[in-house]
Coordinates of C-alpha atoms in Angstrom, one line a residue:
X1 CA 101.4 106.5 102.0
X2 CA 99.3 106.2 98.9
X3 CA 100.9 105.9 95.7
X4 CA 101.6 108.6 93.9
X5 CA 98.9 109.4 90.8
X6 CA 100.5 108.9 87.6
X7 CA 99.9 112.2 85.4
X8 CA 97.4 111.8 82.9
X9 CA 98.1 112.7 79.0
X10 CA 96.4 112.4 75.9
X11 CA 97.6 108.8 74.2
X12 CA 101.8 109.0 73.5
X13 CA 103.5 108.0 70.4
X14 CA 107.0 106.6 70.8
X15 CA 109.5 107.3 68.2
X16 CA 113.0 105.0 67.1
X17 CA 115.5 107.3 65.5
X18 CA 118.0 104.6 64.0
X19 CA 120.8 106.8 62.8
X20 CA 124.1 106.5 61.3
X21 CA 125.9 108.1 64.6
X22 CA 123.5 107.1 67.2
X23 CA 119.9 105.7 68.2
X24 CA 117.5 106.9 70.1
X25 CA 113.8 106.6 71.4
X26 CA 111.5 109.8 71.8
X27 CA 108.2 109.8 73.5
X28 CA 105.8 112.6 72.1
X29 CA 102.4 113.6 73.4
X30 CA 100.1 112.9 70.4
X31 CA 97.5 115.9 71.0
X32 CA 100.5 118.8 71.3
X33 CA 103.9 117.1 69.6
X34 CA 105.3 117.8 72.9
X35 CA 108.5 115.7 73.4
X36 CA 108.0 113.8 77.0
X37 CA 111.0 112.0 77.4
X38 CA 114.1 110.2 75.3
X39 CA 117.4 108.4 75.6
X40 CA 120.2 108.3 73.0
X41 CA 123.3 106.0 72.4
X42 CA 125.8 106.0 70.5
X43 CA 126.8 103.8 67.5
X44 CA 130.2 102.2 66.7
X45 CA 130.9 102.6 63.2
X46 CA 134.1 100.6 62.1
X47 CA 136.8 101.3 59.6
X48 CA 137.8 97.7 58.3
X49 CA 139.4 98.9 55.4
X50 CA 140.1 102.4 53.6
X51 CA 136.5 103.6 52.2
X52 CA 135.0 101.0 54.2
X53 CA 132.5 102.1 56.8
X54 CA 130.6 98.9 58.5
X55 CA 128.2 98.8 61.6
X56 CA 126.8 95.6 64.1
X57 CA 123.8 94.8 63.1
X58 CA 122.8 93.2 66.7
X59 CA 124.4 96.1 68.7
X60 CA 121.8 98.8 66.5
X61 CA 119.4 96.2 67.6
X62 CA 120.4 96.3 71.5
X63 CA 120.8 99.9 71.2
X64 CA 117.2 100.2 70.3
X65 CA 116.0 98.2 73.1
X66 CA 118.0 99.8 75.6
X67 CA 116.9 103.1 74.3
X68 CA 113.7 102.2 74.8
X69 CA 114.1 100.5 78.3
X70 CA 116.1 103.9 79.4
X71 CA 113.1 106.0 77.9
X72 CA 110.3 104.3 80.1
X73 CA 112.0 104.4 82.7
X74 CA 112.5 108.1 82.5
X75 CA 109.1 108.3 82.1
X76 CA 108.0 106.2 85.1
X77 CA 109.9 108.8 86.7
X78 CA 107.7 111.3 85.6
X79 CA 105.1 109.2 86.7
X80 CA 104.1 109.1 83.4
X81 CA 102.2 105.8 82.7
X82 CA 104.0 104.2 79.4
X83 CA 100.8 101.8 78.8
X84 CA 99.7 105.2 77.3
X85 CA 102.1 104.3 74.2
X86 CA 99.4 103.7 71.9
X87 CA 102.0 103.3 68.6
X88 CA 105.6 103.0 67.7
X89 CA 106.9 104.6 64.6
X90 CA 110.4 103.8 63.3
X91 CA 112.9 105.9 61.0
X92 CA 116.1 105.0 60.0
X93 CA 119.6 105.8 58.1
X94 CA 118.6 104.5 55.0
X95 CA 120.4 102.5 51.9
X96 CA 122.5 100.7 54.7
X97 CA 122.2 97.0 53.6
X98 CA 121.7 94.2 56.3
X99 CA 121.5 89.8 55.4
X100 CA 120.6 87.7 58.0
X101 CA 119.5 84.5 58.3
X102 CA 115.6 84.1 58.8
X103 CA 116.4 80.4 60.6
X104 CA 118.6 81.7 63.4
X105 CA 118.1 85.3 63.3
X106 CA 121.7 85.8 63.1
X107 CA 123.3 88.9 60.7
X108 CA 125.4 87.2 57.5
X109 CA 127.9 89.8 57.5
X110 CA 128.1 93.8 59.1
X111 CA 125.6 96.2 58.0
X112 CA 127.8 97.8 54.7
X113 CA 126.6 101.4 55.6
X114 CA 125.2 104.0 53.3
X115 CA 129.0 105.6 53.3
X116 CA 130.8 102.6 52.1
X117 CA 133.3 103.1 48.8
X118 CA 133.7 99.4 48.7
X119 CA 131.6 98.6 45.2
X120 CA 133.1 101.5 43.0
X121 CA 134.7 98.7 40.5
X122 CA 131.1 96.9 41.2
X123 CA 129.5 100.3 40.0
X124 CA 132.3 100.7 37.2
X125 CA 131.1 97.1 35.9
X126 CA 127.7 97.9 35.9
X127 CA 127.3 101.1 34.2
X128 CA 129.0 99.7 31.2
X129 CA 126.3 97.2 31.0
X130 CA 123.4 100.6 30.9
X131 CA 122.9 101.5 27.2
X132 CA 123.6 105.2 27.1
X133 CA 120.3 106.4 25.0
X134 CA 118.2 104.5 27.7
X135 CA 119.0 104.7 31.3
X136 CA 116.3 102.2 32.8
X137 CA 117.6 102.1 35.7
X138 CA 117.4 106.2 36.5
X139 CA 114.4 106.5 34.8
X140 CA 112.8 103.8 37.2
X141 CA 114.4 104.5 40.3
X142 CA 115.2 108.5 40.0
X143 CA 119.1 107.4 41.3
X144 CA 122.1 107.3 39.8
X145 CA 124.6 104.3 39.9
X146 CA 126.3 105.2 42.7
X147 CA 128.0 103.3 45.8
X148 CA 125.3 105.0 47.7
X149 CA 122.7 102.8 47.4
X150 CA 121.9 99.4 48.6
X151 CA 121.5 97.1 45.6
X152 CA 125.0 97.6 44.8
X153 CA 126.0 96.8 48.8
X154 CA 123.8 93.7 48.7
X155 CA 125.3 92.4 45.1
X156 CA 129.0 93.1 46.5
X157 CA 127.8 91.5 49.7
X158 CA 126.5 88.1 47.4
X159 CA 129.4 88.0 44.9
X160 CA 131.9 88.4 48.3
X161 CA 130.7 87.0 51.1
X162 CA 130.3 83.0 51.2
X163 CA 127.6 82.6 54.2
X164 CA 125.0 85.0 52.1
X165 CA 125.8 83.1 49.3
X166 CA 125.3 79.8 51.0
X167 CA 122.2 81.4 52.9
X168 CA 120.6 82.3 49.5
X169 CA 120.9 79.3 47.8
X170 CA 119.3 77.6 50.9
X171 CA 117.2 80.2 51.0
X172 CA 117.2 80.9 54.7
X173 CA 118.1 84.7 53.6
X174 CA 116.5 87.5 54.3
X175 CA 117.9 91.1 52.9
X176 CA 116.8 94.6 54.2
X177 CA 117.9 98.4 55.0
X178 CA 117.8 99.0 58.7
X179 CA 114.2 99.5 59.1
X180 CA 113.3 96.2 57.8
X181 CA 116.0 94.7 60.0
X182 CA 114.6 96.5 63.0
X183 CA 110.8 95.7 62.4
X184 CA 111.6 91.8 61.8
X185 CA 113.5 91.6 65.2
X186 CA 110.9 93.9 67.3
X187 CA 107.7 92.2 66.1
X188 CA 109.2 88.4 66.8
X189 CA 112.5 87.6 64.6
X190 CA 112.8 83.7 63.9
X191 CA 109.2 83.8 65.9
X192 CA 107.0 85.0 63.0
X193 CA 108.7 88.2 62.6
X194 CA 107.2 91.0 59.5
X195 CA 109.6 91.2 56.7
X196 CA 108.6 94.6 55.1
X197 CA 110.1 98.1 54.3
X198 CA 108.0 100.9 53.3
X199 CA 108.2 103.3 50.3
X200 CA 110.7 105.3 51.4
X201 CA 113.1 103.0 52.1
X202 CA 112.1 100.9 49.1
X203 CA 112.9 103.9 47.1
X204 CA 116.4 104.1 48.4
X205 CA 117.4 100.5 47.1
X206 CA 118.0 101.1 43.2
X207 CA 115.3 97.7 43.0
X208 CA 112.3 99.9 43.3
X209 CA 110.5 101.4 40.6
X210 CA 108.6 104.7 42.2
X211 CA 106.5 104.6 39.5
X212 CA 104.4 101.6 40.1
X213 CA 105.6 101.4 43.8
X214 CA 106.9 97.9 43.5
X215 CA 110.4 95.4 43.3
X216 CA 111.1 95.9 39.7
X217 CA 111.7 92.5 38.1
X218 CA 114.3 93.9 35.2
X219 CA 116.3 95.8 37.8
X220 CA 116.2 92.9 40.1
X221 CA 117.4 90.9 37.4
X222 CA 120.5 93.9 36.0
X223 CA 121.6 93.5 39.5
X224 CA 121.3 89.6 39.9
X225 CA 119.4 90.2 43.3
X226 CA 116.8 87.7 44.0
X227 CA 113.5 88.6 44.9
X228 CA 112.5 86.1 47.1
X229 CA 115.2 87.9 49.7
X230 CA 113.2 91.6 49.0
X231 CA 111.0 92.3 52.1
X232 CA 107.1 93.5 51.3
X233 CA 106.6 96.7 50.9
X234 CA 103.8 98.8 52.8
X235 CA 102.9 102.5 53.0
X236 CA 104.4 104.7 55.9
X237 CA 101.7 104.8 57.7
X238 CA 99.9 101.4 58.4
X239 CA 100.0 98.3 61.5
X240 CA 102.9 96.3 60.2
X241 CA 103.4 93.8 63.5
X242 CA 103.4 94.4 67.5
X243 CA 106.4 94.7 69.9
X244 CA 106.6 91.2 71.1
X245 CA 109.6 91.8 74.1
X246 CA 110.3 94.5 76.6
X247 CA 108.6 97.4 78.5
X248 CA 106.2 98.2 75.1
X249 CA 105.4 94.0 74.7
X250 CA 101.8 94.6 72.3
X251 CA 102.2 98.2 71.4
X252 CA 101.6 98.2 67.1
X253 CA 104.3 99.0 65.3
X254 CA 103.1 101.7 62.8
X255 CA 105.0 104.2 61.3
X256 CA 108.1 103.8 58.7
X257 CA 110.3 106.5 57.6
X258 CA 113.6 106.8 55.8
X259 CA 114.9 109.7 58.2
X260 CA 114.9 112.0 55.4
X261 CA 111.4 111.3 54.7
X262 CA 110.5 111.3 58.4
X263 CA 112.1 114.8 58.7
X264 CA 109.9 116.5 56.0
X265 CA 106.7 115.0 57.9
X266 CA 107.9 116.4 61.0
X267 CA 108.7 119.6 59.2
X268 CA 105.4 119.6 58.4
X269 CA 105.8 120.0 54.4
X270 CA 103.0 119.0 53.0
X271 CA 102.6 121.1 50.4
X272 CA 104.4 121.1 46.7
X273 CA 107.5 123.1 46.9
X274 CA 108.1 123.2 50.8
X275 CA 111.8 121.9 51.6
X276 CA 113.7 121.2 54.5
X277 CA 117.5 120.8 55.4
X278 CA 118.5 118.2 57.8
X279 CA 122.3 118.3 59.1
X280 CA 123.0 114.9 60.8
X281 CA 126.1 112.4 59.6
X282 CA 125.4 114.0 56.0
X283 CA 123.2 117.0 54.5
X284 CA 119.8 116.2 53.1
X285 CA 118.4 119.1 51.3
X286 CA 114.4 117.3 50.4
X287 CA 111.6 119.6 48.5
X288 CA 108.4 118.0 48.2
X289 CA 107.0 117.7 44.4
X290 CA 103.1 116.4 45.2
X291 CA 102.0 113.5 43.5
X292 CA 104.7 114.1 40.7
X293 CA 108.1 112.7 39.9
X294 CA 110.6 115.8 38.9
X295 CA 113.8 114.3 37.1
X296 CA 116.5 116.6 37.8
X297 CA 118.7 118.3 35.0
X298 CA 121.3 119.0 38.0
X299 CA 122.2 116.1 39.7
X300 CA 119.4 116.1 42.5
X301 CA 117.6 112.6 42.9
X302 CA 114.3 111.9 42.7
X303 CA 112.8 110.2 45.6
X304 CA 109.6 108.6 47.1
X305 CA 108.6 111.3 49.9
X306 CA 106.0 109.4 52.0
X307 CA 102.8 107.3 51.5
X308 CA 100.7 108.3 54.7
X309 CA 98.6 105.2 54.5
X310 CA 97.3 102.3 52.2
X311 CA 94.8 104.0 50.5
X312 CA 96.4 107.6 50.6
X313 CA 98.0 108.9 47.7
X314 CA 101.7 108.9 47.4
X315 CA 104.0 112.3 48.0
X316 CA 107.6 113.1 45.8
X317 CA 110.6 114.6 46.5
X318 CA 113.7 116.1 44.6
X319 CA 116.7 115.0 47.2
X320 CA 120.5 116.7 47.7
X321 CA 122.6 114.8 49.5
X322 CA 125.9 115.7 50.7
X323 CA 127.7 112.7 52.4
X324 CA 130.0 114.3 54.8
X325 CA 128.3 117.2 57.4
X326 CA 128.2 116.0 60.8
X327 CA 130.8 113.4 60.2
X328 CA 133.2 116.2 59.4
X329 CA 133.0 117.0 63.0
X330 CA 133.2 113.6 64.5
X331 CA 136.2 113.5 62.6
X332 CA 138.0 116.5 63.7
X333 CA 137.3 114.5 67.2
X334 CA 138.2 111.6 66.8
X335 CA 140.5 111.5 64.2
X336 CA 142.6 114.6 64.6
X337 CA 141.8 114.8 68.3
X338 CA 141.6 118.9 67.8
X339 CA 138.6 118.9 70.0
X340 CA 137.0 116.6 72.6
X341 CA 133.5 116.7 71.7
X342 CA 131.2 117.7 69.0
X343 CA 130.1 121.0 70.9
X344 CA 133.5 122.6 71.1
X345 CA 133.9 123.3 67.7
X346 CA 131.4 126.1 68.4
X347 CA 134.2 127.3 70.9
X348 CA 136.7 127.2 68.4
X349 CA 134.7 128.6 65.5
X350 CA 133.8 131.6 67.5
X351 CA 137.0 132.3 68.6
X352 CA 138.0 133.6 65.2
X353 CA 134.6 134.6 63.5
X354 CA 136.5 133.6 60.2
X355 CA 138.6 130.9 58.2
X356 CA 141.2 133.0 57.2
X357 CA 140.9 132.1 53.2
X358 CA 141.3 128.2 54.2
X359 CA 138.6 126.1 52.5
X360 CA 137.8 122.5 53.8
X361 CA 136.5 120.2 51.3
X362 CA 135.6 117.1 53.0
X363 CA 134.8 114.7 50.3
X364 CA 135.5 111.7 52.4
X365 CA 133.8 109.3 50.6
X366 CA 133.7 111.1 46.8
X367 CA 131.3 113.5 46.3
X368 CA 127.1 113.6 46.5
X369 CA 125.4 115.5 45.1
X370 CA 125.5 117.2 42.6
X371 CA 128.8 116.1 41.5
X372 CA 128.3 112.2 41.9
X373 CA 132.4 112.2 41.6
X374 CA 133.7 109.1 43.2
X375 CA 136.9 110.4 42.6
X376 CA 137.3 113.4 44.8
X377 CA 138.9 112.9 48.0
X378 CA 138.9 115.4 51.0
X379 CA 140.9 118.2 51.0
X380 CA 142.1 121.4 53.3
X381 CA 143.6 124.3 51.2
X382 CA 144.4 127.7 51.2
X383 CA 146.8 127.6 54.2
X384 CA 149.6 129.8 55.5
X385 CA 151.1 129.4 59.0
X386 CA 148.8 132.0 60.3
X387 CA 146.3 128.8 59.7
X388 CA 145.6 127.8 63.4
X389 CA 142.8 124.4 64.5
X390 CA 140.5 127.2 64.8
X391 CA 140.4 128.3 61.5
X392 CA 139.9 124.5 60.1
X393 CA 137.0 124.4 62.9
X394 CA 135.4 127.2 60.7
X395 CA 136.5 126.2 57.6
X396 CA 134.5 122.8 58.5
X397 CA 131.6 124.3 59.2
X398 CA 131.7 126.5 56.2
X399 CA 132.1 122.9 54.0
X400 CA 128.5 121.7 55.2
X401 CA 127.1 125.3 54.2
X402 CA 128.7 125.8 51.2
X403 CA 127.6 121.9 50.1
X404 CA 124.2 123.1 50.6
X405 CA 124.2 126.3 48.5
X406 CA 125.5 123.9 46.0
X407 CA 122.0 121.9 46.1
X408 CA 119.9 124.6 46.9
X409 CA 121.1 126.1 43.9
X410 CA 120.5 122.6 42.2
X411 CA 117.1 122.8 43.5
X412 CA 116.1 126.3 42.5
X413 CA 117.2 125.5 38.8
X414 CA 115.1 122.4 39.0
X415 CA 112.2 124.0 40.2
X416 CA 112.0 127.1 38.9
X417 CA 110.8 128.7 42.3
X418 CA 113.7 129.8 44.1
X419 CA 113.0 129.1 47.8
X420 CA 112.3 132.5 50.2
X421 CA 113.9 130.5 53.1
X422 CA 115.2 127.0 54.2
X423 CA 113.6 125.6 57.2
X424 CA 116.4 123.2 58.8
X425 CA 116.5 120.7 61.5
X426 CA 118.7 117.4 62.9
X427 CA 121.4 117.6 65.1
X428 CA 123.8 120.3 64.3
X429 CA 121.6 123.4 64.6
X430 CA 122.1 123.9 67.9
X431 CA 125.3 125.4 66.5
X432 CA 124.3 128.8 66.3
X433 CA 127.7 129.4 64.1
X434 CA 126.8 127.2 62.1
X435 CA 122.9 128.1 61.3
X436 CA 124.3 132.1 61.4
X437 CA 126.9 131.2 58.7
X438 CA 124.4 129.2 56.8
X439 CA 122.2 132.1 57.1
X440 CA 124.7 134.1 55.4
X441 CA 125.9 131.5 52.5
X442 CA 123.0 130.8 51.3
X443 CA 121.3 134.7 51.6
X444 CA 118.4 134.0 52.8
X445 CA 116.6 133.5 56.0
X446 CA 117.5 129.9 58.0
X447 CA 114.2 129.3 60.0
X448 CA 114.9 126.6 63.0
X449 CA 112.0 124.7 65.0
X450 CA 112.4 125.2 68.9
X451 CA 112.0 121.0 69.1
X452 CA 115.2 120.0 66.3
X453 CA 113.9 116.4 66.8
X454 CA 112.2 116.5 64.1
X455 CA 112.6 113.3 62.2
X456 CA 111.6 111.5 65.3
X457 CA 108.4 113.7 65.2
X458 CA 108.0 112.4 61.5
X459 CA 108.2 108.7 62.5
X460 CA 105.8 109.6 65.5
X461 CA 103.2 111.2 63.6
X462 CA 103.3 108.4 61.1
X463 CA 102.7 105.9 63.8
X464 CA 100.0 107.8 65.9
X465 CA 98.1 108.7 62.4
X466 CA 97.9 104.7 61.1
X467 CA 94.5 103.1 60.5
X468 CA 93.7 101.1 63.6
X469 CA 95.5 103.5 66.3
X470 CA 94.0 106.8 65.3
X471 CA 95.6 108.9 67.9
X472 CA 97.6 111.8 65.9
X473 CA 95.4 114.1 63.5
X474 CA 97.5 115.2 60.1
X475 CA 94.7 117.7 59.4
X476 CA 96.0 121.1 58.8
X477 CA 94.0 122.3 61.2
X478 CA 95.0 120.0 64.4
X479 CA 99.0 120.7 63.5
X480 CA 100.1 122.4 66.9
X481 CA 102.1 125.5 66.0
X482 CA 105.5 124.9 65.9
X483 CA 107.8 128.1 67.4
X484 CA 110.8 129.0 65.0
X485 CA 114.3 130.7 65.5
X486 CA 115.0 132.4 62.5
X487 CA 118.3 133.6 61.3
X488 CA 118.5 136.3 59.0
X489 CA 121.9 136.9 56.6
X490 CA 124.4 139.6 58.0
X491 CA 126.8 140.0 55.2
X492 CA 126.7 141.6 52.2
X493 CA 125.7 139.3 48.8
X494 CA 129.1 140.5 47.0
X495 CA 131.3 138.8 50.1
X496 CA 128.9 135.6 50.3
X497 CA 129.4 135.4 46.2
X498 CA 133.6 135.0 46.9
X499 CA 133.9 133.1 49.3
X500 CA 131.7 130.7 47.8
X501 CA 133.3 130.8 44.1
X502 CA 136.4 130.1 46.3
X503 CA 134.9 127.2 47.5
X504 CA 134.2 125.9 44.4
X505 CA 137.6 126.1 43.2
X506 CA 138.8 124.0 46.2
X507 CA 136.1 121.5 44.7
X508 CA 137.6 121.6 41.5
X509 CA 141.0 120.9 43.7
X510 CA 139.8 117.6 45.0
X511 CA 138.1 116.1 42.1
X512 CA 140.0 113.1 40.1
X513 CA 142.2 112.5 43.1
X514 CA 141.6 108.6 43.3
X515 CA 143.1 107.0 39.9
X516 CA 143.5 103.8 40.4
X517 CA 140.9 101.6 42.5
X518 CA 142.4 100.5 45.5
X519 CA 141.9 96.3 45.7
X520 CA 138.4 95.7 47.0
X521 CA 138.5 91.4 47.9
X522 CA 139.7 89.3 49.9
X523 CA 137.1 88.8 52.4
X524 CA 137.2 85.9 54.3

């Protein structure tokens, strides 16, 4: 029998979606955004210590190659030929810090993940060294000090951990966030891997000023990093190295995205004062600001948005993050065991259409933005012993819209233009509840693309647009139409203005809960 014809599409794109809960690889038709074929797996995270959140570097590294493994053969399945992968993009959970060792290719320590609390007394110590008429370090980087980002991981990793000490002074170390640690492994490791980052990430490091888009020597030097460790940054957009293992062996990598940043590409925002919500592990609320850096007056950051090529212009963004969203959930699974997977909350939620005046405040790890309160600790209130697991299902979801009124309304002072209506994305709006109830929060329209994989379309179109492959068109004009669900509010304004005062008191509730700082050392 003859063989059976393999289909013929226009060239592919393959995405890697390195996030804090899970990887995955996403193949995309470059002429219609049409998602071919994926595979996901999930992500260990471990809980050495309280406040500590750490991951395996080289199982994210496996996971990426047996995503994509998984994907082509799904593919060949379809008989579609994967030799029609003309580009690789890559985005990422960004500010998570990774040392390895450049001579054996071997990680120095875990990846410290973006969550971690472990530096707050290295945070404490350095913000009394910031003058208080002049702070450099926000006015070059758009961040405040904050455990959140990765210089203060990588200088907690260097003042506690002997092999990266040992590995700098011999310098056989190389630091990076995950992309960079990614890119260097797929494109050869020890072998003459690329040692880069791009923008975005760069942005996300506290060593970046986003002015002049380079390693800043005077923060490099505030945060005793040095910059011989620092990969090189590119654009987003550009051929940083080929695949040089698996089914994709050759294939350029192209395309390097913070997931944030990859999000509002595949959102398509192009334009000043388009946002997008993305509800993974955490909330990121991004509105893009053109060629200009906005400094927020309300505790938004100010972030690198995307550089779409060398010689292309670079984008802004004012950011909201909220740390906790989608981790709320994982925790109601697999902490308090009150449901068995992340879809059954819907169940639950639905079962009592209300949270019975309980309020969930799930400040895990402190609170984001715009608090920046390292002190606040989670906290349920407001319960009677009418309070049933259903009512802290909704209360939960509630949290993660109630965090992002908080920086839409942020935003909207910021920017003066009060958005007309949020477009939203990432993993939890399949939750109908969820998108109904943000709908309703916020009061005004939610408006949800029919393909949620939007960051993984970001990375994609990143790739597939790069100078040398050529294969995805970011003209206006060639953007395939993207179908939206739209959710409109259903409650009145004066009931939406309650419960979310309400909230805010529960906020109020969990701030200053942490006095003392738990001891942080002792690392072998």
């Amino acid at each position: 029998m003859a063989a059976a014809k393999k289909a013929v599409l226009g060239p592919l794109v393959g995405a890697v979606d390195q996030g804090t809960s899970s990887t995955r690889f996403l193949v995309f038709n470059s002429k219609t955004a049409e998602l071919l074929s994926h595979h996901q797996v999930e992500i260990k995270q471990e809980f050495p210590r309280e406040g500590w959140v750490e991951q395996d570097p080289k199982e994210i590294l496996q996971s990426v190659y047996e995503c994509i493994e998984k994907t082509c053969e799904k593919l060949g399945q379809l008989n579609i030929d994967i030799s029609n992968i003309k580009a690789i993009g890559v985005s990422n959970q960004r500010e998570t810090t990774v040392v390895w060792d450049k001579v054996t290719g071997e990680p120095l320590y875990n990846a410290v993940v973006w969550l971690d609390l472990r530096t707050q007394s290295t945070v404490e110590n350095l913000s009394k060294r910031i003058p208080g008429n002049n702070n450099f370090v926000k006015s070059k980087t758009g961040l405040p000090l904050s455990t959140y980002f990765s210089a203060v991981k990588l200088r907690w990793l260097l003042d506690n951990v002997k092999k990266v000490q040992e590995a700098v002074e011999e310098n056989r170390a190389l630091f990076g966030t995950i992309d960079s640690w990614l890119i260097w492994s797929l494109t050869g490791g020890i072998h003459g891997g690329v040692h880069c980052t791009d923008v975005t990430n760069a942005s996300r490091t506290m060593l970046f000023n986003i002015h002049s888009l380079v390693w800043d020597k005077e923060l490099c030097e505030f945060f005793g990093i040095p910059m011989e460790i620092l990969p090189n940054v590119r654009s987003s957009s550009e051929i940083y190295g080929l695949m040089k293992a698996g089914a994709l062996e050759g294939v350029p990598i192209s395309g390097c995205l913070g997931d944030q940043s990859a999000a509002l590409v595949g959102q398509m925002c192009f334009q000043d004062g388009q946002a997008k919500n993305t509800y993974g592990t955490g909330c990121f609320l991004l509105c893009n600001t053109g060629h200009k850096c906005v400094f927020s007056e309300h505790g938004l950051l100010t972030t690198v948005a995307y550089k779409l090529g060398r010689d292309k212009p670079v984008y802004y963004a004012l950011e909201g993050s909220v740390a906790i969203a989608g981790a709320v959930i994982r925790w109601l699974r697999d902490n308090l065991g009150i449901i068995k997977s992340s879809e059954e909350i819907e169940k639950l939620a639905k079962e009592v259409g209300t949270s019975y005046g309980c309020y969930f405040v799930p400040a895990f790890s402190g609170l984001y933005a715009p608090y920046w309160e390292p002190s606040a600790r989670g906290i349920i209130c407001g319960l009677t012993q009418f309070t049933n697991k259903c009512h802290i299902a909704f209360a939960a979801l509630e949290a993660v819209c109630f965090q992002t009124r908080e920086i839409l309304d942020a935003m909207n002072r910021d920017c003066g233009i009060p958005l007309s209506h949020l477009q939203v994305d990432g993993g939890m709006t399949s939750n109908k509840i969820l998108m109904q109830l943000q709908a309703d929060i916020l009061y005004i329209p939610v408006v949800k693309p029919s393909m949620p994989e939007t960051t993984a379309l970001g990375a994609a179109m990143a790739a597939g647009a790069a100078e040398g492959v050529g294969v995805w068109s970011l003209e206006p004009e060639d953007l395939s139409a993207v179908t939206m669900e739209r959710f409109e509010p259903q409650i009145n304004a004066e009931e939406s203005e309650i419960r979310y005062s309400t909230w805010k008191k529960a906020v109020m509730k969990s701030i200053g809960w942490v006095t003392t700082q738990s001891p942080e050392s002792g690392i072998p």
